GROMACS .gro file of C-alpha atoms in nm:
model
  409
    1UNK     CA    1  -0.823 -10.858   5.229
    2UNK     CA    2  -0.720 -10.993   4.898
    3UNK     CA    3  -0.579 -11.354   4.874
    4UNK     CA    4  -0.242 -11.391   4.697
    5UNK     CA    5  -0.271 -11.494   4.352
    6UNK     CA    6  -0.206 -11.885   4.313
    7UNK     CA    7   0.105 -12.059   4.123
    8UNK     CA    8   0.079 -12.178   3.741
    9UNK     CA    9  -0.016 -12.539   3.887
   10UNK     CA   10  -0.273 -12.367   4.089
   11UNK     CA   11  -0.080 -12.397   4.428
   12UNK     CA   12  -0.061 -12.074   4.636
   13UNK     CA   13   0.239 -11.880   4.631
   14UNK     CA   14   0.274 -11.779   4.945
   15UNK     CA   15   0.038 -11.739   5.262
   16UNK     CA   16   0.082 -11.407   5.277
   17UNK     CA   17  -0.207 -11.110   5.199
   18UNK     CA   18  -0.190 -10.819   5.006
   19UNK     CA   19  -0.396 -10.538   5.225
   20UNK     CA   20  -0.659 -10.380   4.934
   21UNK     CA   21  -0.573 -10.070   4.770
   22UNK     CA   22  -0.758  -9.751   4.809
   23UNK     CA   23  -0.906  -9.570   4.506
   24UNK     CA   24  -0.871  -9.188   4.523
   25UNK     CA   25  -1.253  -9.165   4.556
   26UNK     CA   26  -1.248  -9.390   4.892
   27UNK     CA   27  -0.964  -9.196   5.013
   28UNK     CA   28  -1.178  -8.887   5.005
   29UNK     CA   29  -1.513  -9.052   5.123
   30UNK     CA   30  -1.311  -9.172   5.438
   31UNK     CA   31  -1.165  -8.824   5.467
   32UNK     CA   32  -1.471  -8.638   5.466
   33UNK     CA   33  -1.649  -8.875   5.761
   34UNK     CA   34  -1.443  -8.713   5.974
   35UNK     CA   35  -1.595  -8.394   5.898
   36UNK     CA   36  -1.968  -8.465   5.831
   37UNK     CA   37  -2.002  -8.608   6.192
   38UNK     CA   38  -1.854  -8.280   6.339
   39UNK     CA   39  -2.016  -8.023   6.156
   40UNK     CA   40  -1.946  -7.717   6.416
   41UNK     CA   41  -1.607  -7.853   6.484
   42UNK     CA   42  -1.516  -7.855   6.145
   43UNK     CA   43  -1.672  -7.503   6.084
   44UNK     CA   44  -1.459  -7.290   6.375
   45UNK     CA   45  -1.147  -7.454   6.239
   46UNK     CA   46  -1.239  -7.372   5.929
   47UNK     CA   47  -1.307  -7.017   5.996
   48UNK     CA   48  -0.927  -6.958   6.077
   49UNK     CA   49  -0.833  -7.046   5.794
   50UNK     CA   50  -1.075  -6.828   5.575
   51UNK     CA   51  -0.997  -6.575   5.807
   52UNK     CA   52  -0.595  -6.576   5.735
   53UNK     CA   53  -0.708  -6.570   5.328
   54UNK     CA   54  -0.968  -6.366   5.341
   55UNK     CA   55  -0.764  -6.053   5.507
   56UNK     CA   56  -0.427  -6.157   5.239
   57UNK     CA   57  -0.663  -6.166   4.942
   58UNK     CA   58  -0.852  -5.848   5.024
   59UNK     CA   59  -0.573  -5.623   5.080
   60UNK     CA   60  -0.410  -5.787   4.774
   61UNK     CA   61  -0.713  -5.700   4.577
   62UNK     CA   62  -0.809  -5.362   4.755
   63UNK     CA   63  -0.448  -5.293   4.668
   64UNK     CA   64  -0.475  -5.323   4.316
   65UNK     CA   65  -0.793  -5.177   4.277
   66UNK     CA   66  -0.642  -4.866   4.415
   67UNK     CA   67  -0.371  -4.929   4.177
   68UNK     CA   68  -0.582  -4.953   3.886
   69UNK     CA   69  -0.776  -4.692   3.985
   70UNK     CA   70  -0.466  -4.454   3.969
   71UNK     CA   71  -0.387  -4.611   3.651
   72UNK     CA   72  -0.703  -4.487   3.486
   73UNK     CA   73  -0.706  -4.163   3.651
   74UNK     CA   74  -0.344  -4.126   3.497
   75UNK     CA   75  -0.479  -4.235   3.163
   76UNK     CA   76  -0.768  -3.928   3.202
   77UNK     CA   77  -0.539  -3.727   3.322
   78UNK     CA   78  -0.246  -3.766   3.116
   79UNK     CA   79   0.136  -3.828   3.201
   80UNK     CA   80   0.281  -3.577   2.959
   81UNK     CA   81   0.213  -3.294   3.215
   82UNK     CA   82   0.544  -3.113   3.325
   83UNK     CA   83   0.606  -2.829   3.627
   84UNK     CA   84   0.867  -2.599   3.597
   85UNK     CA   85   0.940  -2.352   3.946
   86UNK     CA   86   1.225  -2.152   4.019
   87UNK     CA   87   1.427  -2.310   4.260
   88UNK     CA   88   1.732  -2.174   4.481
   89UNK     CA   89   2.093  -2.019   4.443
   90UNK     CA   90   2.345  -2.169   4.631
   91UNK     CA   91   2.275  -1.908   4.938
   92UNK     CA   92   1.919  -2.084   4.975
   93UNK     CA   93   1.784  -1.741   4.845
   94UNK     CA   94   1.460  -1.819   4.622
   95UNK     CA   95   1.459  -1.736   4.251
   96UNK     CA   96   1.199  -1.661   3.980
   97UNK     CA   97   1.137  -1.733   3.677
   98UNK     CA   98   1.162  -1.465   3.397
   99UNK     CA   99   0.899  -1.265   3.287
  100UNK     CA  100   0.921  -1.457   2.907
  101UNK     CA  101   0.923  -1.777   3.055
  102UNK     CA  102   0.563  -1.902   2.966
  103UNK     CA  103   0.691  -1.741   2.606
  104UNK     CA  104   1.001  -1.882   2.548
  105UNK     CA  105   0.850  -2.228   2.672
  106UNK     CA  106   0.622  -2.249   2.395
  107UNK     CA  107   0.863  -2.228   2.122
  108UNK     CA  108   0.946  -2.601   2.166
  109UNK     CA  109   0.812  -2.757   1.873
  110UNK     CA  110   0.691  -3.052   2.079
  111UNK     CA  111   0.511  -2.855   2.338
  112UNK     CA  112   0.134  -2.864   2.319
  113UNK     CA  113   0.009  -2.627   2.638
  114UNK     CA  114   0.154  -2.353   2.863
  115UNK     CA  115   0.030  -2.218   3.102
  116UNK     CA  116   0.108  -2.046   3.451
  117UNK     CA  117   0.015  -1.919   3.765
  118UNK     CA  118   0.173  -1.645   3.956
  119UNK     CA  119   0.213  -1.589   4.347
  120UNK     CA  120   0.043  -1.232   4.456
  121UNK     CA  121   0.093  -1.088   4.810
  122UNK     CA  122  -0.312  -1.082   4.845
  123UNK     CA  123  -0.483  -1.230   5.075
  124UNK     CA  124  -0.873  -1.360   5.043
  125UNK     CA  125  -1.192  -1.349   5.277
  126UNK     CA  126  -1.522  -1.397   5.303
  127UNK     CA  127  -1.581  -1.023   5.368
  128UNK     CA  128  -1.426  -0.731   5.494
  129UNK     CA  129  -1.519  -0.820   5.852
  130UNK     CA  130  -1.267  -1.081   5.892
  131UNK     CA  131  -0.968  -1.008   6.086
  132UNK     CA  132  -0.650  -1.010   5.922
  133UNK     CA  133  -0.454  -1.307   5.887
  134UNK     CA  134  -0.750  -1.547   5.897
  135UNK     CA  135  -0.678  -1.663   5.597
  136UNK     CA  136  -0.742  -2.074   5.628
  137UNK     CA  137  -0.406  -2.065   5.422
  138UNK     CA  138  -0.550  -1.968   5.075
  139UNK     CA  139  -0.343  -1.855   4.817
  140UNK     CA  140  -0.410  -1.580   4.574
  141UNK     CA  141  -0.260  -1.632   4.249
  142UNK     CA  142  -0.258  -1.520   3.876
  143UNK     CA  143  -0.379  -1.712   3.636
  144UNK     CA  144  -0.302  -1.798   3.250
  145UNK     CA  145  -0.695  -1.849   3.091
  146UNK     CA  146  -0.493  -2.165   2.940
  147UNK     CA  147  -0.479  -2.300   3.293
  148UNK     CA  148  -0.783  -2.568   3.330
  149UNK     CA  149  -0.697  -2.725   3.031
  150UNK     CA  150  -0.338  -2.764   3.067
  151UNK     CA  151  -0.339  -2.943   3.404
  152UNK     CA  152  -0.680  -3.105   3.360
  153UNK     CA  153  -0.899  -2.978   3.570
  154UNK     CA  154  -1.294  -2.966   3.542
  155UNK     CA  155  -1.565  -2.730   3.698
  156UNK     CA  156  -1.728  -2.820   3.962
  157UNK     CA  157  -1.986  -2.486   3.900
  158UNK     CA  158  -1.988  -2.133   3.760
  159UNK     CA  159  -1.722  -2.061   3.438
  160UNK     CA  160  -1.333  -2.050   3.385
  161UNK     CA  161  -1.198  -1.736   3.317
  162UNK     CA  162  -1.159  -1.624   2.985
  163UNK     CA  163  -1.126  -1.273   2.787
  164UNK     CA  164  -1.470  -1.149   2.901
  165UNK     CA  165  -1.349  -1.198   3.289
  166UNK     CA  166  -0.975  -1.219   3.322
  167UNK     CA  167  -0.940  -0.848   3.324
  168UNK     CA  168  -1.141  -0.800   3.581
  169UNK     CA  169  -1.239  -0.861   3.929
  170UNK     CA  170  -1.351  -1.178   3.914
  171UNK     CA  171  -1.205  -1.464   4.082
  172UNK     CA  172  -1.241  -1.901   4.052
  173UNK     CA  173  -1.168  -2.060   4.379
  174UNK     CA  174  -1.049  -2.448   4.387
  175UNK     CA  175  -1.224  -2.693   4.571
  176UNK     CA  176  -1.046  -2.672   4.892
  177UNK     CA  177  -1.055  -2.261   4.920
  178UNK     CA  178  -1.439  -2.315   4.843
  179UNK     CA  179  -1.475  -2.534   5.152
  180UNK     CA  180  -1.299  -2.350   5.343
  181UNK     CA  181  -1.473  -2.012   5.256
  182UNK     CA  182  -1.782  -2.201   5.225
  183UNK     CA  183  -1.837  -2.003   4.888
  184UNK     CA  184  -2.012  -2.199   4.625
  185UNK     CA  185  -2.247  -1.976   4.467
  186UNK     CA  186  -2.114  -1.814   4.130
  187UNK     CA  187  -2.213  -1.396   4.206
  188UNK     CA  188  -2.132  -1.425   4.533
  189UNK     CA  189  -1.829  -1.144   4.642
  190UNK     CA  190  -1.518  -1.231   4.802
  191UNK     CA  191  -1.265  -0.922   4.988
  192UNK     CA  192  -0.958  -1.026   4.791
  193UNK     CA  193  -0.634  -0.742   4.835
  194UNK     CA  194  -0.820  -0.482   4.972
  195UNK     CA  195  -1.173  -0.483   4.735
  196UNK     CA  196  -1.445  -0.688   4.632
  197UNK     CA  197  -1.405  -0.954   4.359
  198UNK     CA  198  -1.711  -1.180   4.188
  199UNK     CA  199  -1.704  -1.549   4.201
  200UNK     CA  200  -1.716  -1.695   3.880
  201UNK     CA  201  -1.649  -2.083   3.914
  202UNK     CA  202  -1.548  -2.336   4.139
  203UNK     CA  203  -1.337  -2.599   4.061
  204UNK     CA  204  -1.305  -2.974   4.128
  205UNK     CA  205  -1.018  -3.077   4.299
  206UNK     CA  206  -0.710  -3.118   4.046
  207UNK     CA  207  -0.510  -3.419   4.052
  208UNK     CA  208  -0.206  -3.301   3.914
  209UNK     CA  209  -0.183  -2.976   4.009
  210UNK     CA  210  -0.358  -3.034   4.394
  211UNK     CA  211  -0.194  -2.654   4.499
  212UNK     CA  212  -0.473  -2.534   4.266
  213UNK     CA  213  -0.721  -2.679   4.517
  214UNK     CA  214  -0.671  -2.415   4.792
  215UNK     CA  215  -0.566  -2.136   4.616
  216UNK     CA  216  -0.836  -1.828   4.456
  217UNK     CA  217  -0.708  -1.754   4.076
  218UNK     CA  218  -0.718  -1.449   3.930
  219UNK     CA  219  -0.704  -1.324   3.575
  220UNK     CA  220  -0.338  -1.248   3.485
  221UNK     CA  221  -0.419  -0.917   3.332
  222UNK     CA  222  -0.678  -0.866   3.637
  223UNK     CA  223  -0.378  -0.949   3.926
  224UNK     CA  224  -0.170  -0.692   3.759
  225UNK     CA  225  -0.428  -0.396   3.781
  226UNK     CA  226  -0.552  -0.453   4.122
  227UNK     CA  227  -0.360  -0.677   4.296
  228UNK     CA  228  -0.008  -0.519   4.197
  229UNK     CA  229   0.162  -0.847   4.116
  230UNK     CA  230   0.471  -0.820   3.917
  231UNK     CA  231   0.421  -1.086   3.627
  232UNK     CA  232   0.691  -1.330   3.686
  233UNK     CA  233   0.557  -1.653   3.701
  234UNK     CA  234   0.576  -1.885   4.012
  235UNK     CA  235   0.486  -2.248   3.835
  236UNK     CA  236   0.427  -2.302   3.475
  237UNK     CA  237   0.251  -2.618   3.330
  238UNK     CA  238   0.346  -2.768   3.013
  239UNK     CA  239   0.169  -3.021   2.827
  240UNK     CA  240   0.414  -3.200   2.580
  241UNK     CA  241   0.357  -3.524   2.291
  242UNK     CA  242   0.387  -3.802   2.491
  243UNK     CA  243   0.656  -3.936   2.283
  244UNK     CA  244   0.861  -3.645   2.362
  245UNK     CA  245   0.841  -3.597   2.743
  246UNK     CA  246   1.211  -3.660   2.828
  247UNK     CA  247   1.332  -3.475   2.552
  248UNK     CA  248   1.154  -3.183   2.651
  249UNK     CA  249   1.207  -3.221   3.014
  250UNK     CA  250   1.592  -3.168   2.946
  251UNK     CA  251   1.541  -2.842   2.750
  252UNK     CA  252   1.277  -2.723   2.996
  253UNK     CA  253   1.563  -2.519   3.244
  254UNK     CA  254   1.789  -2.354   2.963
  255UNK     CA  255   1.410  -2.243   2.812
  256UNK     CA  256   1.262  -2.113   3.079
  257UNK     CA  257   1.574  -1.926   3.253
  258UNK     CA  258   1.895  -1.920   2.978
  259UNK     CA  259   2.063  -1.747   3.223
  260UNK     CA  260   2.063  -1.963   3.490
  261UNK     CA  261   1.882  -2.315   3.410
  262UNK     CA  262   2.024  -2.443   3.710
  263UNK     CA  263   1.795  -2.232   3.902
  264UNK     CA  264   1.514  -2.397   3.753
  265UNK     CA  265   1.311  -2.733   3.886
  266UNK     CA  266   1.146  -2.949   3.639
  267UNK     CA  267   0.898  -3.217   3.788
  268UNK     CA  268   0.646  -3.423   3.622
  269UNK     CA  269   0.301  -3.475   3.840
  270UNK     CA  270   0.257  -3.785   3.735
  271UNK     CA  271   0.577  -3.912   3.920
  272UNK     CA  272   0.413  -3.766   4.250
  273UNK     CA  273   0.105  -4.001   4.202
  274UNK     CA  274   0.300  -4.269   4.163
  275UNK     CA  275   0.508  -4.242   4.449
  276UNK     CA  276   0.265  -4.180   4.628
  277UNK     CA  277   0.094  -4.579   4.521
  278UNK     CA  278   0.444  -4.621   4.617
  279UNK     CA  279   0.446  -4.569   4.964
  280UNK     CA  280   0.125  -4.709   4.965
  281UNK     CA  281   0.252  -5.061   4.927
  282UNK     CA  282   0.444  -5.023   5.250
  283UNK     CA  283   0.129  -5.042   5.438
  284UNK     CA  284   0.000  -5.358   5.176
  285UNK     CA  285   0.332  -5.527   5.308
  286UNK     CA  286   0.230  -5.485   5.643
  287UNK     CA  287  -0.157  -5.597   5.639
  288UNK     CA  288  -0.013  -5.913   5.421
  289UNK     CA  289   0.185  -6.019   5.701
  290UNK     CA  290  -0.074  -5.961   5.935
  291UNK     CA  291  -0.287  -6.178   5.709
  292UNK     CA  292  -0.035  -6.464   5.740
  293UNK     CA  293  -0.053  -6.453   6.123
  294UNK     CA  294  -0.417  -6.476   6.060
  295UNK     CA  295  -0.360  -6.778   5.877
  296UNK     CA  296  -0.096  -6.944   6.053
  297UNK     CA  297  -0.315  -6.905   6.334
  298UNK     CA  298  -0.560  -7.128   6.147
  299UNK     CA  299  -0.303  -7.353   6.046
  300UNK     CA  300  -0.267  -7.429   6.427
  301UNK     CA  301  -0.640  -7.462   6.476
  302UNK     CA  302  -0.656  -7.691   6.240
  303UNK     CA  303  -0.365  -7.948   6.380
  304UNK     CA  304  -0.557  -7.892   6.656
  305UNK     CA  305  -0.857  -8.006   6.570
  306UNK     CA  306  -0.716  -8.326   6.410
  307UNK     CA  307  -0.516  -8.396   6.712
  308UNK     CA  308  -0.840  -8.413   6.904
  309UNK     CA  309  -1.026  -8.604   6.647
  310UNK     CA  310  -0.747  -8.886   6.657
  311UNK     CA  311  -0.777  -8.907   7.031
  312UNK     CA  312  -1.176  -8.943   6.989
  313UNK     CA  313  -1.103  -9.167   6.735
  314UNK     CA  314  -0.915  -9.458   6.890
  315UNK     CA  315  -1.157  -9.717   6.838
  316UNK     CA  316  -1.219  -9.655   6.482
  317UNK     CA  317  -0.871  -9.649   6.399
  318UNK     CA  318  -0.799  -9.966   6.627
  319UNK     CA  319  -1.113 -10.162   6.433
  320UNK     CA  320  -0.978 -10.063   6.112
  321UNK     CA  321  -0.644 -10.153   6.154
  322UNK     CA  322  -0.766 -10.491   6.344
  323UNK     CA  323  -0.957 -10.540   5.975
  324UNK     CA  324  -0.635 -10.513   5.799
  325UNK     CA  325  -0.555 -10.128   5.694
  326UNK     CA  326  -0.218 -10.018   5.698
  327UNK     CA  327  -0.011  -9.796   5.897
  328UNK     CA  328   0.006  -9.609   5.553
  329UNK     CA  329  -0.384  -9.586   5.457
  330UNK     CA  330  -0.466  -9.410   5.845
  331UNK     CA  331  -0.182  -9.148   5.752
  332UNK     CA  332  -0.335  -9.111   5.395
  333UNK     CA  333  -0.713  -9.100   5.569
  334UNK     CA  334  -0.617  -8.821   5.828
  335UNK     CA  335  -0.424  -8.607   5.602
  336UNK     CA  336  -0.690  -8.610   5.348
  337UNK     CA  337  -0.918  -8.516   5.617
  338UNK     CA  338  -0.706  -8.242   5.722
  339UNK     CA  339  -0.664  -8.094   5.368
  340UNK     CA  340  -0.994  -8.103   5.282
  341UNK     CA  341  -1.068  -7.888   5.648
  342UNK     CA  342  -0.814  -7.665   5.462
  343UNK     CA  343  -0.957  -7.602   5.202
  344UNK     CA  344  -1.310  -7.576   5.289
  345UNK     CA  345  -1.146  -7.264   5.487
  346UNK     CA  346  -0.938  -7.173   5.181
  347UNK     CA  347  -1.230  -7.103   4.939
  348UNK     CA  348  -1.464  -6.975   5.181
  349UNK     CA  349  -1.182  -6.700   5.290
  350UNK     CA  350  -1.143  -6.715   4.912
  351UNK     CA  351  -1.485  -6.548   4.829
  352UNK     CA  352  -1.497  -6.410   5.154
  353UNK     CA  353  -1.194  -6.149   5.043
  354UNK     CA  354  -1.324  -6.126   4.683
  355UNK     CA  355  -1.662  -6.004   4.830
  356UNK     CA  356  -1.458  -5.745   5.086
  357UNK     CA  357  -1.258  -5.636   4.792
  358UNK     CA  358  -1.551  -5.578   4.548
  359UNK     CA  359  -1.759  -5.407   4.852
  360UNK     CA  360  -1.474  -5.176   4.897
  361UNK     CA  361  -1.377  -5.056   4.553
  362UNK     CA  362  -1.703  -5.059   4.469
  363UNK     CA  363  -1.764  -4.761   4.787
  364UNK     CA  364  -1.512  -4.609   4.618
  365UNK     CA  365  -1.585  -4.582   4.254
  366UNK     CA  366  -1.266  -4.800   4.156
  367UNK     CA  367  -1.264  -5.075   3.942
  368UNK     CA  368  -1.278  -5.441   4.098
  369UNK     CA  369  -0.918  -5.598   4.069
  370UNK     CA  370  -0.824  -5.939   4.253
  371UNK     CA  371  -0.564  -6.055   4.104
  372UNK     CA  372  -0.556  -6.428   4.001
  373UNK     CA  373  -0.194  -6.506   4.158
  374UNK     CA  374  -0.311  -6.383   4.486
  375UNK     CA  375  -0.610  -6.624   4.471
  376UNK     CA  376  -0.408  -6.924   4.384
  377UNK     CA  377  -0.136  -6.810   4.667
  378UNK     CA  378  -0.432  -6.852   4.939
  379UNK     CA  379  -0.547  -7.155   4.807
  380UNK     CA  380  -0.204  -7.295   4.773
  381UNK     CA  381  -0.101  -7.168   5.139
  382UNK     CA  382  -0.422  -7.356   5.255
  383UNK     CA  383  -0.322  -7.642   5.111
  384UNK     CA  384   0.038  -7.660   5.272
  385UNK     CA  385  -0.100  -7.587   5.633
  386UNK     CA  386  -0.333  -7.829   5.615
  387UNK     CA  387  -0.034  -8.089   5.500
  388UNK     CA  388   0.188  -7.956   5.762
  389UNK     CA  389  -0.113  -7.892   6.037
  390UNK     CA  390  -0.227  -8.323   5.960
  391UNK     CA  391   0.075  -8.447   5.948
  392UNK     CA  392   0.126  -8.538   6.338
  393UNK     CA  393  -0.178  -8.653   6.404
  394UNK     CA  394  -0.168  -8.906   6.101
  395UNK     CA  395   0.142  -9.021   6.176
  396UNK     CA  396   0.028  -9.064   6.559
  397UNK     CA  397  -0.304  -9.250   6.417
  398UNK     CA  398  -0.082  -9.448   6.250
  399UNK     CA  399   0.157  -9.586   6.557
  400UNK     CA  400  -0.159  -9.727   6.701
  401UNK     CA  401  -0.166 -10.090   6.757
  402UNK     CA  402  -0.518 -10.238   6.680
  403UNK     CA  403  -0.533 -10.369   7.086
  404UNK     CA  404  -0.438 -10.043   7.208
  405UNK     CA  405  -0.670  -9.848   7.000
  406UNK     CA  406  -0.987 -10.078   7.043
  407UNK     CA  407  -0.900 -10.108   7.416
  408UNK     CA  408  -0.973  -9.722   7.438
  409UNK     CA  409  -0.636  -9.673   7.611
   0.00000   0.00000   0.00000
């Protein structure tokens, strides 16, 4: 205790003392006593909360690796790819597109690419022995030789086809048909509409244009001469100047059908990815809340273990209030001892998700992304439990009357 300060003739004021005051550095040695002389009590409650922030900041962060991942595969990729397909008449018959589509596309000054694929009644097999109908659901279609590039795609093996091999019987399965036919092999013959056609590459699978990956393309010169397919194209792929992609995408229908544009569908790829990311944050909105209950959970573990420790605690608190503390200095001590629980569990679940995140993308092939918002959100929550989780128990340490508390009652 301090003595009150004396009068200007040196005569005390008054009788009364001033309790001392508590430096912020004494408020957090007497907050951390607590937790030194329970060192498994203080780790369990601990783990709830780095539990709860762990699970929020690794879906945030596995979230936005994904997202950045998609990002850079769209910046490989390209967004300036546009789809044109015929669509329906207002019977719900199908149309098609014109045989001078592909043509009449590539007049647009800011077009770049065209190319197309057509839809052939032929079906594909590993050999002749395979009973009809056993397809696995593999398309055979006609193919521009200015396909690959125009949607992207890369070889896995083999060649593309090009004016050596488009005119003949040769054939470039996507990654999905390969699987499925469990054709790698460039050489190797596939029974394609009735006769034997050469494999000549295989394809990786193709982001933006993913019904490529289970279809067999054929040179459109080749599907013509032995697979008796008519020429119209079924999709055609357009690679426009980026700067130009809505202004094309609004001349793409008239182009490619001036007849009747509004038979035509325009789509852009691109769109699909990210719609896809999209719906994907559904399921982040659901794994965050379940990370909330984790930590709310821990919240309660927490108030629980303070509750305890004030209970244990009686004669400590009953000696130091019988040595003068105030009501206000045991509310300050035990909710400085319950924050700092909080946030041992904070940054623990803190690295704890950073390390799941990094683990995960990392599997992956993704970039690393935990975003700093998301980190200062878990520490932040940590810190309010922990207020909110101390609170009664200080204020109960408090109410104790030095007697009471050193009588053990």
């Amino acid at each position: 205790m301090i003595p009150a300060p004396r009068g200007r003739h040196g005569g005390r004021r008054s009788t009364a003392l001033r309790p001392a005051r508590l430096r912020p550095a004494d408020v957090v040695r007497l907050g951390s006593t607590g937790l030194r002389t329970r060192p498994l009590r203080v780790f369990l409650s601990a783990l709830g909360i780095a539990i709860g922030v762990a699970a929020m900041i690794a879906v945030v962060g596995i979230s936005g690796s994904g997202q950045a991942e998609v990002d850079r595969r769209l910046d490989a990729l390209g967004t300036n790819l546009l789809r044109v397909a015929p669509g329906a008449t207002l019977t719900g018959q199908k149309t098609r597109l014109p045989v001078e589509a592909v043509p009449m596309i590539d007049r647009i000054p800011p077009v770049r690419e065209v190319a197309a694929t057509g839809t052939t009644d032929a079906k594909i097999y590993r050999n002749e022995r395979i009973a009809v109908g056993r397809t696995g659901s593999l398309a055979v279609l006609a193919a521009d030789d200015g396909l690959l590039p125009a949607v992207g795609g890369r070889l896995r093996r083999g060649r593309w086809l090009d004016a050596a091999t488009e005119r003949y019987p040769a054939v470039v399965l996507g990654a999905t048909a390969a699987q499925r036919l469990d054709v790698y092999t460039p050489g190797t013959r596939v029974w394609i509409g009735g006769r034997w056609f050469s494999l000549v590459g295989v394809l990786d699978p193709v982001p933006l244009a993913p019904e490529l990956d289970g279809a067999a393309l054929v040179g459109w010169p080749a599907a013509r001469t032995y697979l008796r397919f008519d020429g119209h194209p079924s999709t055609v792929y357009v690679r426009t100047e980026d700067s130009a992609v809505t202004e094309v995408r609004a001349v793409l229908p008239a182009t490619a059908n001036p007849e009747k544009p509004g038979e035509v569908q325009v789509s852009r790829p691109s769109d699909a990815l990210a719609a896809r990311e999209a719906t994907e944050s559904a399921l982040t909105g659901l794994l965050l809340g379940l990370g909330g209950v984790a930590l709310l959970v821990g919240g309660v573990g927490v108030g629980n273990t303070m509750v305890i420790s004030v209970l244990e605690r009686r004669p400590e608190i009953g000696l130091r209030r019988a040595l003068g503390a105030t009501r206000g200095q045991i509310r300050t001590q035990f909710v400085t001892e319950s924050l700092l629980l909080s946030v041992i569990g904070g940054l623990g679940g803190t690295v704890l998700g950073t390390l799941i995140t990094a683990a995960y993308a990392l599997s992956r092939g993704w970039p690393t992304v935990v975003p700093v918002w998301a980190t200062a959100a878990g520490v932040g929550a940590t810190l309010v439990i922990g207020m909110i989780a101390g609170l009664y128990p200080a204020v109960r340490a408090s109410r104790l009357a030095p007697t009471v508390a050193l009588a053990g009652t």
